[in-house]
Tab-separated table of N, CA and C in Angstrom:
chain	number	residue	atom	x	y	z
G	295	HIS	N	75.594	232.566	49.606
G	295	HIS	CA	74.015	231.577	50.290
G	295	HIS	C	73.409	231.447	49.285
G	296	GLY	N	73.879	231.097	47.711
G	296	GLY	CA	72.448	230.103	47.388
G	296	GLY	C	72.528	229.042	47.017
G	297	ALA	N	71.365	228.691	46.515
G	297	ALA	CA	71.422	227.468	46.318
G	297	ALA	C	72.084	226.375	45.808
G	298	LEU	N	72.382	225.574	45.788
G	298	LEU	CA	73.479	224.357	45.097
G	298	LEU	C	72.862	224.190	43.538
G	299	PHE	N	71.602	223.506	43.591
G	299	PHE	CA	71.393	223.384	42.423
G	299	PHE	C	69.570	223.409	42.188
G	300	ASN	N	69.763	224.230	40.785
G	300	ASN	CA	68.061	224.622	40.916
G	300	ASN	C	67.331	223.839	39.580
G	301	PHE	N	66.532	222.706	39.994
G	301	PHE	CA	65.735	222.505	38.684
G	301	PHE	C	64.739	223.392	37.900
G	302	THR	N	65.627	223.561	37.007
G	302	THR	CA	65.243	224.118	35.431
G	302	THR	C	65.361	223.563	34.622
G	303	ARG	N	64.711	224.335	33.384
G	303	ARG	CA	64.968	223.700	32.188
G	303	ARG	C	66.130	223.880	31.379
G	304	TRP	N	67.061	224.630	32.002
G	304	TRP	CA	68.335	225.445	31.586
G	304	TRP	C	69.185	224.122	32.355
G	305	ARG	N	69.862	223.510	31.271
G	305	ARG	CA	71.460	222.606	32.031
G	305	ARG	C	72.492	222.781	30.809
G	306	ARG	N	73.442	222.502	31.670
G	306	ARG	CA	74.926	222.398	30.577
G	306	ARG	C	75.207	221.733	29.536
G	307	VAL	N	75.706	222.007	28.544
G	307	VAL	CA	75.621	220.543	27.335
G	307	VAL	C	77.174	221.322	26.798
G	308	GLY	N	77.731	220.130	26.345
G	308	GLY	CA	79.056	220.160	25.538
G	308	GLY	C	78.908	221.355	24.298
G	309	LEU	N	80.006	221.675	23.978
G	309	LEU	CA	79.835	222.582	22.632
G	309	LEU	C	79.836	221.591	21.294
G	310	ALA	N	80.758	220.678	21.326
G	310	ALA	CA	80.482	219.184	20.366
G	310	ALA	C	79.596	218.867	20.443
G	311	ARG	N	78.863	218.238	21.816
G	311	ARG	CA	77.417	217.469	21.228
G	311	ARG	C	76.482	218.890	20.675
G	312	LEU	N	76.741	220.128	21.452
G	312	LEU	CA	75.249	221.132	20.837
G	312	LEU	C	76.018	220.815	19.365
G	313	VAL	N	76.766	221.497	18.757
G	313	VAL	CA	76.879	221.470	16.871
G	313	VAL	C	76.788	220.510	16.525
G	314	GLN	N	76.811	218.975	17.017
G	314	GLN	CA	76.411	217.871	16.665
G	314	GLN	C	74.971	217.785	16.413
G	315	ARG	N	74.463	218.044	17.556
G	315	ARG	CA	72.846	217.502	17.486
G	315	ARG	C	72.216	219.192	17.050
G	316	LYS	N	72.293	220.224	17.033
G	316	LYS	CA	71.187	221.320	16.714
G	316	LYS	C	72.182	221.667	15.684
G	317	PHE	N	73.227	221.882	15.011
G	317	PHE	CA	74.082	222.606	13.866
G	317	PHE	C	74.382	221.785	13.295
G	318	LYS	N	74.309	220.641	12.866
G	318	LYS	CA	74.692	219.723	12.008
G	318	LYS	C	74.828	220.054	10.904
G	319	GLY	N	75.933	220.281	10.363
G	319	GLY	CA	76.040	221.015	8.559
G	319	GLY	C	76.121	222.672	8.661
G	320	PHE	N	75.696	222.784	9.639
G	320	PHE	CA	75.980	224.725	9.511
G	320	PHE	C	77.323	225.114	9.246
G	321	PHE	N	78.084	224.438	9.831
G	321	PHE	CA	79.472	224.506	9.827
G	321	PHE	C	80.006	224.011	8.990
G	322	LYS	N	80.784	224.794	7.816
G	322	LYS	CA	81.519	223.686	6.913
G	322	LYS	C	82.470	222.987	6.914
G	323	VAL	N	83.587	223.682	8.038
G	323	VAL	CA	85.011	223.170	8.279
G	323	VAL	C	85.207	223.501	10.051
G	324	VAL	N	85.720	222.138	10.716
G	324	VAL	CA	86.124	222.367	11.509
G	324	VAL	C	88.069	221.972	11.279
G	325	VAL	N	88.414	223.045	12.268
G	325	VAL	CA	89.775	223.418	12.594
G	325	VAL	C	90.395	222.949	13.506
G	326	SER	N	91.099	222.132	13.940
G	326	SER	CA	91.517	221.397	15.246
G	326	SER	C	92.851	221.567	14.996
G	327	ASP	N	93.642	221.699	16.213
G	327	ASP	CA	94.801	221.783	16.562
G	327	ASP	C	95.208	220.738	17.232
G	328	GLU	N	96.722	220.336	17.655
G	328	GLU	CA	97.155	219.925	18.516
G	328	GLU	C	96.397	218.290	18.487
G	329	ILE	N	95.807	217.566	17.451
G	329	ILE	CA	95.055	216.587	17.097
G	329	ILE	C	95.607	215.655	17.953
G	330	HIS	N	96.815	215.124	17.946
G	330	HIS	CA	97.449	213.992	19.030
G	330	HIS	C	96.817	213.970	19.664
G	331	LYS	N	96.619	215.139	20.661
G	331	LYS	CA	95.810	214.540	22.086
G	331	LYS	C	94.477	214.001	22.247
G	332	CYS	N	93.813	213.474	20.766
G	332	CYS	CA	92.496	212.909	20.533
G	332	CYS	C	92.745	211.564	20.030
G	333	GLN	N	93.892	211.144	20.605
G	333	GLN	CA	94.095	209.398	19.908
G	333	GLN	C	94.023	208.825	20.524
G	334	ASP	N	93.098	208.649	21.561
G	334	ASP	CA	92.188	207.816	22.429
G	334	ASP	C	90.818	207.961	21.984
G	335	GLY	N	90.243	206.751	21.851
G	335	GLY	CA	89.226	206.917	21.466
G	335	GLY	C	88.356	206.847	22.674
G	336	ARG	N	88.709	206.574	23.632
G	336	ARG	CA	87.078	207.201	24.793
G	336	ARG	C	87.781	208.289	26.138
G	337	THR	N	88.990	209.333	25.642
G	337	THR	CA	88.701	210.389	26.178
G	337	THR	C	87.745	211.712	25.798
G	338	ASP	N	87.384	212.464	26.844
G	338	ASP	CA	86.790	213.580	26.304
G	338	ASP	C	87.175	214.159	25.318
G	339	ILE	N	88.360	214.703	24.799
G	339	ILE	CA	88.753	215.065	23.892
G	339	ILE	C	88.515	214.325	22.703
G	340	GLY	N	88.835	212.744	22.858
G	340	GLY	CA	88.826	212.403	21.367
G	340	GLY	C	86.937	212.053	21.035
G	341	VAL	N	86.623	212.110	21.891
G	341	VAL	CA	84.989	211.791	22.274
G	341	VAL	C	84.515	213.265	20.971
G	342	ALA	N	84.926	214.647	21.440
G	342	ALA	CA	84.409	215.880	21.382
G	342	ALA	C	85.017	216.023	19.621
G	343	ASP	N	85.995	215.628	19.608
G	343	ASP	CA	86.719	215.220	18.332
G	343	ASP	C	85.928	214.450	16.784
G	344	GLN	N	85.336	213.680	17.730
G	344	GLN	CA	84.541	212.670	17.061
G	344	GLN	C	83.440	213.409	16.290
G	345	ARG	N	82.617	214.411	17.550
G	345	ARG	CA	81.419	214.631	17.216
G	345	ARG	C	81.251	215.401	16.189
G	346	LEU	N	82.370	216.592	16.325
G	346	LEU	CA	83.028	217.737	15.431
G	346	LEU	C	82.646	217.687	14.173
G	347	LEU	N	83.651	216.111	14.050
G	347	LEU	CA	83.535	215.537	13.098
G	347	LEU	C	82.416	214.929	11.946
G	348	SER	N	81.851	214.588	13.275
G	348	SER	CA	80.719	214.144	12.164
G	348	SER	C	79.578	215.308	11.800
G	349	ALA	N	79.663	216.110	12.245
G	349	ALA	CA	78.608	217.799	12.513
G	349	ALA	C	79.352	218.491	10.919
G	350	THR	N	79.960	218.429	10.643
G	350	THR	CA	80.556	218.784	9.632
G	350	THR	C	81.166	218.165	8.616
G	351	ARG	N	81.227	219.150	7.049
G	351	ARG	CA	81.771	217.677	6.023
G	351	ARG	C	83.102	218.116	6.420
G	352	TYR	N	83.871	218.775	6.299
G	352	TYR	CA	85.468	219.079	6.167
G	352	TYR	C	86.142	219.106	7.510
G	353	SER	N	87.706	218.807	7.451
G	353	SER	CA	88.063	218.991	8.746
G	353	SER	C	89.548	219.321	8.374
G	354	LEU	N	89.994	219.844	9.497
G	354	LEU	CA	91.566	220.182	8.860
G	354	LEU	C	92.479	219.927	10.232
G	355	ALA	N	93.153	218.827	10.719
G	355	ALA	CA	93.912	218.539	11.933
G	355	ALA	C	95.219	218.912	12.061
G	356	LEU	N	95.355	219.587	12.727
G	356	LEU	CA	96.767	220.278	12.841
G	356	LEU	C	97.590	219.860	14.162
G	357	THR	N	98.699	219.434	13.975
G	357	THR	CA	99.852	218.658	14.493
G	357	THR	C	101.098	218.610	14.070
G	358	GLY	N	102.156	218.677	15.241
G	358	GLY	CA	103.388	218.590	15.125
G	358	GLY	C	103.940	216.962	15.428
G	359	THR	N	103.034	216.409	16.198
G	359	THR	CA	103.548	215.096	16.677
G	359	THR	C	102.092	213.776	16.141
G	360	LEU	N	102.204	213.621	15.419
G	360	LEU	CA	101.470	213.056	14.391
G	360	LEU	C	101.505	211.363	14.943
G	361	PHE	N	102.283	210.912	14.823
G	361	PHE	CA	102.795	209.590	15.214
G	361	PHE	C	103.290	209.685	16.571
G	362	GLY	N	102.891	209.139	17.593
G	362	GLY	CA	103.220	208.798	19.324
G	362	GLY	C	103.967	207.724	19.532
G	363	GLY	N	104.717	207.362	18.070
G	363	GLY	CA	105.857	206.077	18.332
G	363	GLY	C	105.060	204.689	18.581
G	364	GLN	N	103.909	204.361	18.388
G	364	GLN	CA	103.072	202.950	18.832
G	364	GLN	C	101.951	203.057	17.643
G	365	ALA	N	101.827	202.186	17.019
G	365	ALA	CA	100.671	201.816	15.324
G	365	ALA	C	99.451	202.240	16.391
G	366	GLY	N	98.812	202.111	17.863
G	366	GLY	CA	97.691	202.144	18.247
G	366	GLY	C	97.565	203.880	18.592
G	367	SER	N	98.590	204.803	18.268
G	367	SER	CA	98.452	205.830	18.400
G	367	SER	C	97.423	206.344	17.470
G	368	LEU	N	97.667	205.886	16.094
G	368	LEU	CA	97.188	206.702	15.004
G	368	LEU	C	95.880	205.722	14.965
G	369	PHE	N	95.099	204.700	14.909
G	369	PHE	CA	94.318	204.046	14.788
G	369	PHE	C	93.115	204.697	15.300
G	370	PHE	N	92.546	205.650	16.232
G	370	PHE	CA	91.798	206.549	16.571
G	370	PHE	C	91.352	207.868	15.691
G	371	LEU	N	92.818	208.180	15.537
G	371	LEU	CA	92.820	209.460	14.579
G	371	LEU	C	92.667	209.438	13.016
G	372	LEU	N	92.871	208.247	12.601
G	372	LEU	CA	92.344	207.556	11.356
G	372	LEU	C	91.360	207.170	11.137
G	373	TYR	N	90.954	206.673	12.236
G	373	TYR	CA	89.165	205.594	11.707
G	373	TYR	C	89.035	206.772	12.184
G	374	ARG	N	88.707	208.026	12.564
G	374	ARG	CA	87.775	209.225	12.413
G	374	ARG	C	87.853	209.641	10.928
G	375	ARG	N	88.749	209.696	10.293
G	375	ARG	CA	88.981	210.564	9.001
G	375	ARG	C	89.097	209.503	7.961
G	376	SER	N	89.514	208.269	7.916
G	376	SER	CA	89.120	207.650	6.723
G	376	SER	C	87.924	206.665	6.713
G	377	PRO	N	87.720	206.727	5.907
G	377	PRO	CA	86.099	205.821	5.230
G	377	PRO	C	86.928	204.560	4.652
G	378	GLU	N	87.754	204.377	4.566
G	378	GLU	CA	89.007	203.249	3.901
G	378	GLU	C	89.256	202.276	5.249
G	379	LEU	N	89.556	202.632	6.298
G	379	LEU	CA	89.620	202.075	7.723
G	379	LEU	C	88.372	201.385	8.270
G	380	ARG	N	87.320	202.182	8.153
G	380	ARG	CA	86.656	202.172	8.840
G	380	ARG	C	85.419	201.051	8.474
G	381	ARG	N	85.873	200.886	6.920
G	381	ARG	CA	85.502	199.392	6.271
G	381	ARG	C	85.957	198.639	6.592
G	382	LEU	N	87.337	198.535	6.957
G	382	LEU	CA	88.225	197.268	7.188
G	382	LEU	C	87.971	196.757	8.925
G	383	PHE	N	87.951	197.785	9.537
G	383	PHE	CA	88.095	197.602	10.872
G	383	PHE	C	86.967	198.317	11.903
G	384	GLY	N	86.586	197.932	13.170
G	384	GLY	CA	85.326	198.172	13.559
G	384	GLY	C	86.270	199.516	14.811
G	385	PHE	N	85.193	199.958	15.298
G	385	PHE	CA	85.583	200.529	16.073
G	385	PHE	C	86.429	200.353	17.612
G	386	ARG	N	86.341	199.241	17.821
G	386	ARG	CA	86.995	198.251	19.136
G	386	ARG	C	87.495	197.561	18.954
G	387	GLU	N	88.066	197.509	17.683
G	387	GLU	CA	89.232	196.803	17.302
G	387	GLU	C	90.340	197.420	16.648
G	388	LYS	N	90.669	198.062	18.222
G	388	LYS	CA	92.206	198.749	18.025
G	388	LYS	C	93.552	197.445	18.012
G	389	MET	N	93.062	196.733	18.636
G	389	MET	CA	94.079	195.415	18.854
G	389	MET	C	94.558	194.763	17.315
G	390	ARG	N	93.021	194.655	16.710
G	390	ARG	CA	93.382	194.024	15.456
G	390	ARG	C	94.421	194.728	14.193
G	391	PHE	N	94.044	195.925	14.615
G	391	PHE	CA	94.812	197.119	13.626
G	391	PHE	C	96.619	196.810	13.811
G	392	VAL	N	96.381	197.150	15.703
G	392	VAL	CA	98.044	197.096	15.870
G	392	VAL	C	98.480	194.966	15.897
G	393	ASP	N	97.602	194.379	15.788
G	393	ASP	CA	98.073	192.668	15.190
G	393	ASP	C	98.161	193.070	13.899
G	394	VAL	N	98.037	193.751	12.629
G	394	VAL	CA	98.143	193.903	11.729
G	394	VAL	C	99.425	195.172	10.765
G	395	TYR	N	99.568	196.369	11.973
G	395	TYR	CA	100.242	197.205	11.447
G	395	TYR	C	101.185	197.566	12.576
G	396	GLY	N	101.002	196.809	13.656
G	396	GLY	CA	101.767	197.254	14.983
G	396	GLY	C	102.876	196.236	15.137
G	397	LEU	N	103.466	196.180	16.387
G	397	LEU	CA	104.624	195.616	17.245
G	397	LEU	C	103.675	194.885	18.652
G	398	TRP	N	103.819	193.664	18.864
G	398	TRP	CA	103.575	193.279	19.964
G	398	TRP	C	104.834	192.552	20.674
G	399	GLU	N	104.994	192.736	22.299
G	399	GLU	CA	105.739	192.108	22.862
G	399	GLU	C	105.086	191.118	23.763
G	400	ARG	N	105.190	189.746	23.773
G	400	ARG	CA	104.163	188.698	23.731
G	400	ARG	C	105.598	187.977	25.423
G	401	GLN	N	105.221	187.699	26.489
G	401	GLN	CA	105.891	186.889	27.692
G	401	GLN	C	105.048	186.089	28.155
G	402	TRP	N	105.299	184.991	28.624
G	402	TRP	CA	104.874	184.017	28.997
G	402	TRP	C	105.755	183.050	29.919
G	403	ASN	N	105.650	182.350	30.663
G	403	ASN	CA	106.132	181.737	32.042
G	403	ASN	C	106.467	180.023	31.029
G	404	GLN	N	107.452	179.174	30.623
G	404	GLN	CA	107.292	178.315	29.934
G	404	GLN	C	107.235	176.858	30.981
G	405	LYS	N	107.613	177.448	32.113
G	405	LYS	CA	107.564	176.345	33.192
G	405	LYS	C	106.088	176.063	33.944
G	406	GLU	N	104.979	176.793	33.126
G	406	GLU	CA	104.261	176.647	33.395
G	406	GLU	C	102.962	176.554	32.336
G	407	PRO	N	101.712	175.408	32.318
G	407	PRO	CA	101.263	175.567	31.145
G	407	PRO	C	100.296	176.485	31.460
G	408	LEU	N	99.800	176.955	29.734
G	408	LEU	CA	99.339	178.635	29.458
G	408	LEU	C	97.826	178.191	30.169
G	409	THR	N	97.819	178.625	31.336
G	409	THR	CA	96.598	178.426	31.980
G	409	THR	C	96.302	179.819	33.441
G	410	GLY	N	95.014	179.967	33.933
G	410	GLY	CA	94.509	181.298	34.871
G	410	GLY	C	94.844	180.403	36.178
G	411	GLU	N	95.200	181.331	36.967
G	411	GLU	CA	95.074	181.547	38.424
G	411	GLU	C	94.377	182.170	39.291
G	412	THR	N	93.691	181.767	40.393
G	412	THR	CA	92.936	182.915	41.039
G	412	THR	C	93.849	183.101	41.860
G	413	GLY	N	93.752	184.575	42.370
G	413	GLY	CA	94.526	185.011	43.891
G	413	GLY	C	93.987	184.786	45.064
G	414	LYS	N	94.503	184.433	45.914
G	414	LYS	CA	94.184	183.742	47.090
G	414	LYS	C	93.153	184.448	47.721
G	415	SER	N	93.096	185.787	48.036
G	415	SER	CA	92.601	186.736	48.986
G	415	SER	C	91.413	187.485	47.975
G	416	THR	N	91.673	187.796	46.565
G	416	THR	CA	91.248	188.660	46.422
G	416	THR	C	90.566	187.959	45.278
G	417	GLY	N	90.542	186.919	44.603
G	417	GLY	CA	89.720	185.777	43.369
G	417	GLY	C	90.042	186.751	42.274
G	418	ILE	N	91.271	187.264	41.773
G	418	ILE	CA	90.940	187.759	40.784
G	418	ILE	C	92.141	186.933	39.904
G	419	GLU	N	91.640	186.183	38.752
G	419	GLU	CA	92.364	185.398	37.563
G	419	GLU	C	93.390	185.963	37.378
G	420	ARG	N	94.221	184.811	37.233
G	420	ARG	CA	95.795	185.924	36.904
G	420	ARG	C	96.425	184.571	35.542
G	421	TRP	N	96.973	185.432	34.149
G	421	TRP	CA	97.373	184.559	33.539
G	421	TRP	C	98.719	184.512	33.346
G	422	ASN	N	99.221	183.666	33.184
G	422	ASN	CA	100.772	183.212	33.048
G	422	ASN	C	101.385	184.152	31.456
G	423	TYR	N	100.141	184.605	31.225
G	423	TYR	CA	101.094	185.343	29.025
G	423	TYR	C	100.426	186.627	29.218
G	424	ARG	N	101.739	187.533	29.277
G	424	ARG	CA	101.275	188.848	28.828
G	424	ARG	C	101.705	189.295	27.664
G	425	GLN	N	100.916	190.635	26.781
G	425	GLN	CA	101.310	191.298	25.993
G	425	GLN	C	101.133	192.828	25.863
G	426	ARG	N	101.938	193.677	25.599
G	426	ARG	CA	102.348	195.113	25.499
G	426	ARG	C	102.936	195.004	23.759
G	427	GLU	N	102.089	196.486	23.718
G	427	GLU	CA	102.701	197.378	22.397
G	427	GLU	C	103.634	197.702	22.536
G	428	LEU	N	104.959	197.315	21.301
G	428	LEU	CA	105.703	197.984	21.684
G	428	LEU	C	106.390	199.179	20.164
G	429	PRO	N	106.651	200.188	20.284
G	429	PRO	CA	106.927	201.132	19.207
G	429	PRO	C	107.697	200.410	17.900
G	430	GLY	N	106.486	201.076	16.710
G	430	GLY	CA	107.129	200.905	15.276
G	430	GLY	C	105.484	200.716	14.685
G	431	VAL	N	105.591	200.824	13.398
G	431	VAL	CA	104.688	200.738	12.646
G	431	VAL	C	104.961	200.284	11.496
G	432	ALA	N	104.461	199.462	10.363
G	432	ALA	CA	104.197	198.772	9.346
G	432	ALA	C	104.376	199.574	8.558
G	433	PRO	N	104.992	200.042	7.242
G	433	PRO	CA	105.133	201.021	6.355
G	433	PRO	C	103.417	200.904	5.295
G	434	ALA	N	102.759	199.560	5.402
G	434	ALA	CA	101.246	199.658	4.933
G	434	ALA	C	100.435	200.273	5.297
G	435	VAL	N	100.689	201.172	6.639
G	435	VAL	CA	99.384	202.215	7.149
G	435	VAL	C	99.773	203.096	6.321
G	436	ILE	N	100.914	203.167	4.901
G	436	ILE	CA	100.570	205.020	4.450
G	436	ILE	C	99.517	205.132	4.039
G	437	ARG	N	98.900	203.868	3.437
G	437	ARG	CA	97.640	203.743	2.166
G	437	ARG	C	96.575	204.630	2.956
G	438	PHE	N	96.327	204.702	4.253
G	438	PHE	CA	95.585	205.075	4.992
G	438	PHE	C	95.697	207.041	5.036
G	439	LEU	N	97.395	207.232	5.071
G	439	LEU	CA	97.699	208.223	5.328
G	439	LEU	C	97.663	208.946	4.387
G	440	LEU	N	97.917	208.694	3.167
G	440	LEU	CA	98.329	209.835	1.957
G	440	LEU	C	97.169	210.504	1.929
G	441	PRO	N	96.014	209.534	1.862
G	441	PRO	CA	94.570	210.151	1.235
G	441	PRO	C	94.009	211.465	2.219
G	442	VAL	N	94.767	211.614	3.328
G	442	VAL	CA	94.104	212.207	4.293
G	442	VAL	C	95.060	213.426	5.243
G	443	THR	N	96.656	213.183	4.738
G	443	THR	CA	97.508	214.082	5.346
G	443	THR	C	98.557	214.237	3.999
G	444	LEU	N	98.944	216.124	4.724
G	444	LEU	CA	99.496	216.968	4.342
G	444	LEU	C	100.278	217.387	5.016
G	445	PHE	N	102.037	216.995	4.537
G	445	PHE	CA	103.296	217.483	5.441
G	445	PHE	C	103.921	218.734	4.937
G	446	GLY	N	104.155	219.111	6.008
G	446	GLY	CA	104.649	220.571	5.403
G	446	GLY	C	105.528	220.897	6.693
G	447	ASN	N	105.970	222.180	6.143
G	447	ASN	CA	106.872	222.946	7.338
G	447	ASN	C	106.480	224.949	7.454
G	448	ILE	N	106.705	225.556	8.165
G	448	ILE	CA	106.714	226.159	8.571
G	448	ILE	C	107.292	227.312	6.943
G	449	THR	N	108.229	226.895	6.906
G	449	THR	CA	109.077	227.637	5.677
G	449	THR	C	108.342	227.774	4.404
G	450	ASP	N	107.866	226.353	4.051
G	450	ASP	CA	106.711	225.789	3.026
G	450	ASP	C	105.187	226.724	3.048
G	451	LEU	N	105.623	227.617	4.244
G	451	LEU	CA	103.781	228.812	4.027
G	451	LEU	C	104.807	230.118	3.502
G	452	GLY	N	106.110	229.593	3.546
G	452	GLY	CA	106.987	231.494	3.225
G	452	GLY	C	106.971	232.261	4.041
G	453	TYR	N	106.461	231.847	5.233
G	453	TYR	CA	106.946	232.507	6.662
G	453	TYR	C	108.806	232.521	6.914
G	454	GLU	N	109.255	233.436	7.474
G	454	GLU	CA	111.098	233.343	7.986
G	454	GLU	C	110.854	233.504	9.295
G	455	LEU	N	111.501	232.787	10.180
G	455	LEU	CA	111.244	232.909	11.484
G	455	LEU	C	112.431	233.753	11.826
G	456	PRO	N	111.995	234.558	12.943
G	456	PRO	CA	112.691	235.338	13.586
G	456	PRO	C	114.741	234.657	13.791
G	457	PRO	N	115.614	235.375	13.475
G	457	PRO	CA	116.723	234.696	14.159
G	457	PRO	C	116.607	234.273	15.629
G	458	LEU	N	117.223	233.284	16.055
G	458	LEU	CA	117.060	232.923	17.548
G	458	LEU	C	118.177	233.213	17.733
G	459	CYS	N	118.258	233.377	19.467
G	459	CYS	CA	119.524	233.688	20.217
G	459	CYS	C	119.332	233.500	21.540
G	460	GLU	N	120.097	232.762	21.846
G	460	GLU	CA	120.135	232.288	23.276
G	460	GLU	C	121.044	233.011	24.381
G	461	ASN	N	121.062	233.835	24.939
G	461	ASN	CA	121.559	234.569	26.501
G	461	ASN	C	121.485	234.173	27.822
G	462	VAL	N	122.641	233.837	28.220
G	462	VAL	CA	122.981	233.184	29.822
G	462	VAL	C	122.732	234.484	30.468
G	463	GLU	N	121.737	235.034	31.506
G	463	GLU	CA	122.388	236.099	32.430
G	463	GLU	C	122.037	235.361	33.624
G	464	GLU	N	123.243	235.503	34.306
G	464	GLU	CA	123.157	235.147	35.855
G	464	GLU	C	122.883	236.608	36.579
G	465	LEU	N	121.663	235.998	37.797
G	465	LEU	CA	121.098	237.199	38.640
G	465	LEU	C	122.028	236.540	39.919
G	466	PRO	N	122.165	237.989	40.444
G	466	PRO	CA	122.631	237.631	42.068
G	466	PRO	C	121.355	236.891	43.322
G	467	MET	N	121.435	236.030	43.512
G	467	MET	CA	120.911	235.401	44.681
G	467	MET	C	120.372	236.409	45.888
G	468	THR	N	119.009	236.493	45.999
G	468	THR	CA	118.916	236.982	47.849
G	468	THR	C	119.867	236.356	48.678
G	469	ASP	N	119.711	236.852	50.058
G	469	ASP	CA	120.210	236.561	51.157
G	469	ASP	C	120.053	235.487	51.345
G	470	ASP	N	118.776	235.020	51.765
G	470	ASP	CA	117.452	234.250	52.277
G	470	ASP	C	117.717	233.253	51.287
G	471	LEU	N	117.717	233.099	49.762
G	471	LEU	CA	118.177	232.249	49.089
G	471	LEU	C	119.324	231.602	48.840
G	472	ALA	N	120.309	232.532	48.933
G	472	ALA	CA	121.295	232.036	49.590
G	472	ALA	C	121.687	231.125	50.465
G	473	SER	N	121.248	231.674	51.770
G	473	SER	CA	121.739	230.933	53.006
G	473	SER	C	121.130	229.520	52.564
G	474	GLN	N	119.768	229.133	51.688
G	474	GLN	CA	118.837	227.652	51.856
G	474	GLN	C	119.528	227.178	51.170
G	475	TYR	N	120.216	227.683	49.656
G	475	TYR	CA	121.431	227.033	48.851
G	475	TYR	C	122.728	226.419	49.468
């Protein structure tokens, strides 16, 4: 039975924005795990990653899956962490990055000229040319990866994992489950 909204001076602010605006330089390092989830530039987690990186001097990004298969999956991860990549490409130049370091599949209808047509009922302009990114990356992208990447295994840290054993245990079904099965 409370009010849905109260006008007060307090409002919710995301943690990454708070650190970026009020505590810039206060924290010395940001440690991010599962960084492959920040591969896109326009997702909330990608923007939070950018804000935390801009507020701290050092960063440590951890992942088990750095490369998502396509060259475009590396662009924003490297753009945020590599000054050399920022000098060569703008924030909105992911497609140009894929032109240089990735692969495209281009399709068009050869029977029709390369012109657009308008949908009869919607008015949407359609072209007979399509392109999509294919899996693969050029080896030349290593020049951006080597200065900021360390590849390691858990055994490199001196830890020994406990032995793994898988056992199959059969459990009897209840009568209700057996009748439905």
